Amino acid sequence: MPPLPPNEGERLAALRDLRILDTAPEAHFDAVCSTAAALFNVPVALITLIDSERQWFKAKCGIAVDGTSREISFCAYAILSDDVLVVENATMDPRFAYSPLVMGKNAIRFYAGAPLVLRSGIRLGTLCLVDTKPRRFSKLQGTQLESLAQIVVAHIELHRARIAAEATLDERIRSEMLTRASEERYRTAHEKLEQTADLLRLAQEAAGAGIWQWSFDEDVVQNSPESALMLGFHGESSSTNWIDISIAEWAARVHPEDLPLVQAAHTAALRDGTTYKVEYRVRRPEGSAGYRWLMSFGRIIRHEVTGKALRIVGLDLDVTERRTTQDALIQSEKRLRMSKERLALALDSGSDGLWDWNVTTGQVWYSDRWYTMFGYEPGELEAHIDTSLGLTHPDDLKQTLALIAEHFEGRSAVYASERRIRTKSGDYTWVLSRGRVVSRDEQGVPLRMVGTNIDISERKASEHHISYMARHDALTGLPNRTVFYEHLEQRLLDVRRGRGQAALLCLGLDRFKSVNDTLGHPAGDQLLCEIATRLSANICDGDVVARLGGDEFALIISHVDHVHHVSSLAQSLIDAVGQPLDLGGVLVTVGVSIGIALAPADGDMPEILYKNADLALFRAKAAVRTSYRFYEAGMDAAIETRMQLELEMREAILCGSFAMHYQPVLRLSDHRIVGFEALMRWPHPTRGMIAPGAFIPLAEETGLIVSLGSWALHEACREAASWPGHLRIAVNVSAVQFQQPGLEDNVISALTTSGLPPHRLVLEITESVLVQDAEAVIACLRRLKSLGVRIALDDFGTGYSSLSYLRRFPFDSIKIDRSFVNEIDDPAAAAIVRAVVGIASQFGATVTAEGVETRHQFEQVGLDGCTDIQGYLVSRPLPADETTDLLEEVSLNDFVSKFQKRIGLIQV
């Protein structure tokens, strides 16, 4: 299980607040994935979000599944840091080597993931790249991947802002509707109050009723003049016609026997309900004897929300239960005031442009921000719907009106449109207009609509940039593969309709990899940009040049009058590309090979024409570099054979169908076996035994040699560990294996798991290994030699600089190529062998002659000073079981005598 970030709880909370998990695909996220796959030339690109127990793919390219468990994901490690996580070969990384994503059918080898950093320490997931082949990943590429990840984060931020904006709009609309309801209640309350006042005046006039109210937070009861007189008080009434009487004064007027009854009625009403009725006696006014009976009706007024009792209002004498609305009026006025204050605050502080449209008159209220976001002063434009529509871009007006009509007709819950608005400067800026009808008449016709304008110009610019990146090569700016196929399809459609001929040129750079590896990726990028410029300068209007990935380009010639025109163009492209380039003060020269297919002669469908042009390119590279070839019928037969062999090779690797054979190395001084060379064989079920020369070059070209070489190294060490301790095992290492990371770890792993001592392992390399990046390779060889591993230079003499490498690195053994052994009677060949022996002796290295098949060759290489031989004269390469039989002969000393008898050194 990958470790958890220290702030995992906060990270998960941030992720879930976004409400983005399990949402539908979105074009801008998909565009980033497509861009990443094209930019880095990988089959799979993903935008992943890491939940508590899973990773979910918000966007994906090149894969069908929607996610995996978090436990096995690479991305769970990528979110532990803000840096890009790069795994160049997953089989060599202990964190992933045994993952089902690596060992299973997915066979992931390469991974690069840039974390999606929402804010400091909060990493939601990754933008990641996946490949089934190991590969290197430069710092520049890491920076490019981080840039794309920042675009993803920007869209996530926009997503979060959109959620917040929608919530704010809903709250504002709800507040507006509450305000309107408050206004309605306010008017209703006024009407009811006026009606109640009229009724009360009538009641007072008809029955002499008295009105009173008592707030529980005060010590006085407010009484009408009639009510005050009923209680025996005289006084001047205020402008509001109320006379204040304290609770103590009122209680003193109540008959002592009735006071507990009145208090109990109040208490019961407070506890059980809102109304009460009680009869009690009060003293008559001063100067009069006795008490007056009053029938009092009261109502408890409670808070609408909390239910707390606030006051009692009521009537005395014969006035039955009536409800006063004064408290409701006060509360309504308060809520209305607060709603207006909140709305005013929202209008003043918000960053959106608010509008309120009277649909009947066309008049619109615009907030100050609405004006200023378009560069106008508040009130500078007429406040009318025609103003907004008149500023709308003509291309957006029709859709805007259609969306408004759709909302008016009730076919959408909310009006929302993205449109361009002309600013005061004359430019256009993108806004998101959202609104909702808040009132309709009895027939459902809209009367009023409110909404906002949100500035989305930055998002639109980002989307435009992403759209451009999705259709253009990020490095050269040329159209990418997507645009290339669109143009090709359109032109071939015209060709199928009889509108002339066209041509497709597939171009592959020669010696680009050497420049890239020698001078570095920045120089390689500069070279590609210069080549793109040269190609673009040599095409005509209407033609299209595109970069398909790596060092591959394609050119569509839209109109072809004669095949000579295509030949002339191809040669001019070769000449242009072949001119020297200055890369940071270093002059380099590269070439270009071109494959050409003509339409309709070589195909009138994009896939067929491209395949045929690619076949012609393959033949051009195979024949003579820096040349062009036209497609010819039958070219695809050889390619199909090669592709079939590659497919079968991949299947054989998965099934473990390869085998190791071992050819002995004989020491000339005593005719004893001193070791074996491990040679790979492919026992094919239908083709029979396939020799290395038939499949090793293909394995190197496709990169399969890395996994094959790793298996061969482990298998050879495992087999040799059971041999007598003086015997060495030699294993060939390809130049491709040196180009991939992990070779040293692989050697250590093979020695450790097998238990073979390092001094018994010999790694055989050819000069081609050193040509790639001599300094890095020699440094690697020195580290391996420091472990005790021996290093041999194989096929010596076939290259042009072998002698210089002998001077720079002390090889333990040198192997004379079989071509010199075959021509050993040629004085020149014999002189070269003797020279090599002399050089090797100066370094203390042994010299092995390969391909010795006759007694004459055996004697001659011995006379020339070779120390060891290898070839059919000693033994053919043997499978493991026959090697065991041979070792038994060696242990019994039978082999030496049999060998000497066979070549005639001992008379039978």
PDB file of C-alpha atoms in Angstrom, residues 614-701:
ATOM      1  CA  ASP A 614       5.409   4.713 -44.713  1.00  0.00           C
ATOM      2  CA  LEU A 615       6.411   1.489 -46.462  1.00  0.00           C
ATOM      3  CA  ALA A 616       8.273   3.517 -49.055  1.00  0.00           C
ATOM      4  CA  LEU A 617      10.020   5.431 -46.244  1.00  0.00           C
ATOM      5  CA  PHE A 618      11.079   2.163 -44.667  1.00  0.00           C
ATOM      6  CA  ARG A 619      12.590   1.007 -47.947  1.00  0.00           C
ATOM      7  CA  ALA A 620      14.332   4.363 -48.423  1.00  0.00           C
ATOM      8  CA  LYS A 621      15.984   4.057 -45.019  1.00  0.00           C
ATOM      9  CA  ALA A 622      16.896   0.419 -45.582  1.00  0.00           C
ATOM     10  CA  ALA A 623      18.427   1.091 -48.990  1.00  0.00           C
ATOM     11  CA  VAL A 624      20.433   4.315 -48.861  1.00  0.00           C
ATOM     12  CA  ARG A 625      19.956   6.907 -46.183  1.00  0.00           C
ATOM     13  CA  THR A 626      19.102  10.465 -47.257  1.00  0.00           C
ATOM     14  CA  SER A 627      17.123   9.442 -50.317  1.00  0.00           C
ATOM     15  CA  TYR A 628      13.532   9.169 -51.469  1.00  0.00           C
ATOM     16  CA  ARG A 629      11.553   6.199 -52.734  1.00  0.00           C
ATOM     17  CA  PHE A 630       8.159   5.952 -54.409  1.00  0.00           C
ATOM     18  CA  TYR A 631       5.797   3.238 -53.259  1.00  0.00           C
ATOM     19  CA  GLU A 632       5.856   0.109 -55.409  1.00  0.00           C
ATOM     20  CA  ALA A 633       3.464  -2.818 -55.321  1.00  0.00           C
ATOM     21  CA  GLY A 634       4.946  -5.651 -53.276  1.00  0.00           C
ATOM     22  CA  MET A 635       6.799  -3.448 -50.811  1.00  0.00           C
ATOM     23  CA  ASP A 636       4.354  -4.367 -48.117  1.00  0.00           C
ATOM     24  CA  ALA A 637       5.106  -8.091 -48.349  1.00  0.00           C
ATOM     25  CA  ALA A 638       8.517  -7.722 -46.708  1.00  0.00           C
ATOM     26  CA  ILE A 639       7.107  -5.337 -44.110  1.00  0.00           C
ATOM     27  CA  GLU A 640       4.237  -7.649 -43.303  1.00  0.00           C
ATOM     28  CA  THR A 641       6.724 -10.491 -42.810  1.00  0.00           C
ATOM     29  CA  ARG A 642       8.725  -8.305 -40.458  1.00  0.00           C
ATOM     30  CA  MET A 643       5.629  -7.197 -38.550  1.00  0.00           C
ATOM     31  CA  GLN A 644       4.462 -10.784 -38.227  1.00  0.00           C
ATOM     32  CA  LEU A 645       7.855 -11.789 -36.870  1.00  0.00           C
ATOM     33  CA  GLU A 646       7.704  -8.926 -34.350  1.00  0.00           C
ATOM     34  CA  LEU A 647       4.238 -10.015 -33.221  1.00  0.00           C
ATOM     35  CA  GLU A 648       5.410 -13.616 -32.801  1.00  0.00           C
ATOM     36  CA  MET A 649       8.488 -12.430 -30.918  1.00  0.00           C
ATOM     37  CA  ARG A 650       6.358 -10.500 -28.435  1.00  0.00           C
ATOM     38  CA  GLU A 651       4.228 -13.561 -27.885  1.00  0.00           C
ATOM     39  CA  ALA A 652       7.322 -15.735 -27.435  1.00  0.00           C
ATOM     40  CA  ILE A 653       8.666 -13.350 -24.769  1.00  0.00           C
ATOM     41  CA  LEU A 654       5.400 -13.519 -22.861  1.00  0.00           C
ATOM     42  CA  CYS A 655       5.298 -17.311 -23.133  1.00  0.00           C
ATOM     43  CA  GLY A 656       8.994 -17.798 -22.266  1.00  0.00           C
ATOM     44  CA  SER A 657       9.710 -19.583 -25.561  1.00  0.00           C
ATOM     45  CA  PHE A 658      13.343 -18.506 -25.971  1.00  0.00           C
ATOM     46  CA  ALA A 659      16.261 -20.790 -25.064  1.00  0.00           C
ATOM     47  CA  MET A 660      19.955 -20.379 -24.272  1.00  0.00           C
ATOM     48  CA  HIS A 661      22.754 -22.318 -25.977  1.00  0.00           C
ATOM     49  CA  TYR A 662      26.347 -22.276 -24.809  1.00  0.00           C
ATOM     50  CA  GLN A 663      29.470 -22.397 -27.010  1.00  0.00           C
ATOM     51  CA  PRO A 664      32.740 -23.357 -25.272  1.00  0.00           C
ATOM     52  CA  VAL A 665      35.905 -21.222 -25.353  1.00  0.00           C
ATOM     53  CA  LEU A 666      39.151 -23.230 -25.617  1.00  0.00           C
ATOM     54  CA  ARG A 667      42.483 -22.089 -24.150  1.00  0.00           C
ATOM     55  CA  LEU A 668      45.223 -22.805 -26.703  1.00  0.00           C
ATOM     56  CA  SER A 669      48.029 -23.318 -24.177  1.00  0.00           C
ATOM     57  CA  ASP A 670      46.581 -26.562 -22.755  1.00  0.00           C
ATOM     58  CA  HIS A 671      43.502 -27.222 -24.915  1.00  0.00           C
ATOM     59  CA  ARG A 672      41.188 -26.888 -21.934  1.00  0.00           C
ATOM     60  CA  ILE A 673      37.722 -25.282 -21.736  1.00  0.00           C
ATOM     61  CA  VAL A 674      37.896 -21.988 -19.800  1.00  0.00           C
ATOM     62  CA  GLY A 675      34.352 -20.771 -20.316  1.00  0.00           C
ATOM     63  CA  PHE A 676      31.298 -20.510 -22.517  1.00  0.00           C
ATOM     64  CA  GLU A 677      29.542 -17.811 -24.500  1.00  0.00           C
ATOM     65  CA  ALA A 678      25.774 -17.657 -23.935  1.00  0.00           C
ATOM     66  CA  LEU A 679      23.909 -17.440 -27.225  1.00  0.00           C
ATOM     67  CA  MET A 680      20.162 -16.870 -27.505  1.00  0.00           C
ATOM     68  CA  ARG A 681      18.039 -19.176 -29.679  1.00  0.00           C
ATOM     69  CA  TRP A 682      14.387 -19.065 -30.685  1.00  0.00           C
ATOM     70  CA  PRO A 683      12.792 -22.484 -31.168  1.00  0.00           C
ATOM     71  CA  HIS A 684       9.828 -21.394 -33.311  1.00  0.00           C
ATOM     72  CA  PRO A 685       6.904 -23.847 -33.470  1.00  0.00           C
ATOM     73  CA  THR A 686       6.546 -23.534 -37.267  1.00  0.00           C
ATOM     74  CA  ARG A 687       9.727 -21.834 -38.519  1.00  0.00           C
ATOM     75  CA  GLY A 688      12.079 -24.128 -36.614  1.00  0.00           C
ATOM     76  CA  MET A 689      15.178 -22.886 -34.811  1.00  0.00           C
ATOM     77  CA  ILE A 690      15.683 -19.178 -35.561  1.00  0.00           C
ATOM     78  CA  ALA A 691      19.269 -17.938 -35.262  1.00  0.00           C
ATOM     79  CA  PRO A 692      20.108 -14.680 -33.460  1.00  0.00           C
ATOM     80  CA  GLY A 693      21.016 -12.893 -36.684  1.00  0.00           C
ATOM     81  CA  ALA A 694      17.396 -13.212 -37.823  1.00  0.00           C
ATOM     82  CA  PHE A 695      15.698 -11.742 -34.761  1.00  0.00           C
ATOM     83  CA  ILE A 696      18.232  -9.783 -32.668  1.00  0.00           C
ATOM     84  CA  PRO A 697      18.311  -6.738 -35.059  1.00  0.00           C
ATOM     85  CA  LEU A 698      14.508  -6.634 -34.993  1.00  0.00           C
ATOM     86  CA  ALA A 699      14.507  -6.930 -31.213  1.00  0.00           C
ATOM     87  CA  GLU A 700      16.940  -4.006 -30.982  1.00  0.00           C
ATOM     88  CA  GLU A 701      14.868  -1.886 -33.356  1.00  0.00           C
TER      89      GLU A 701
END
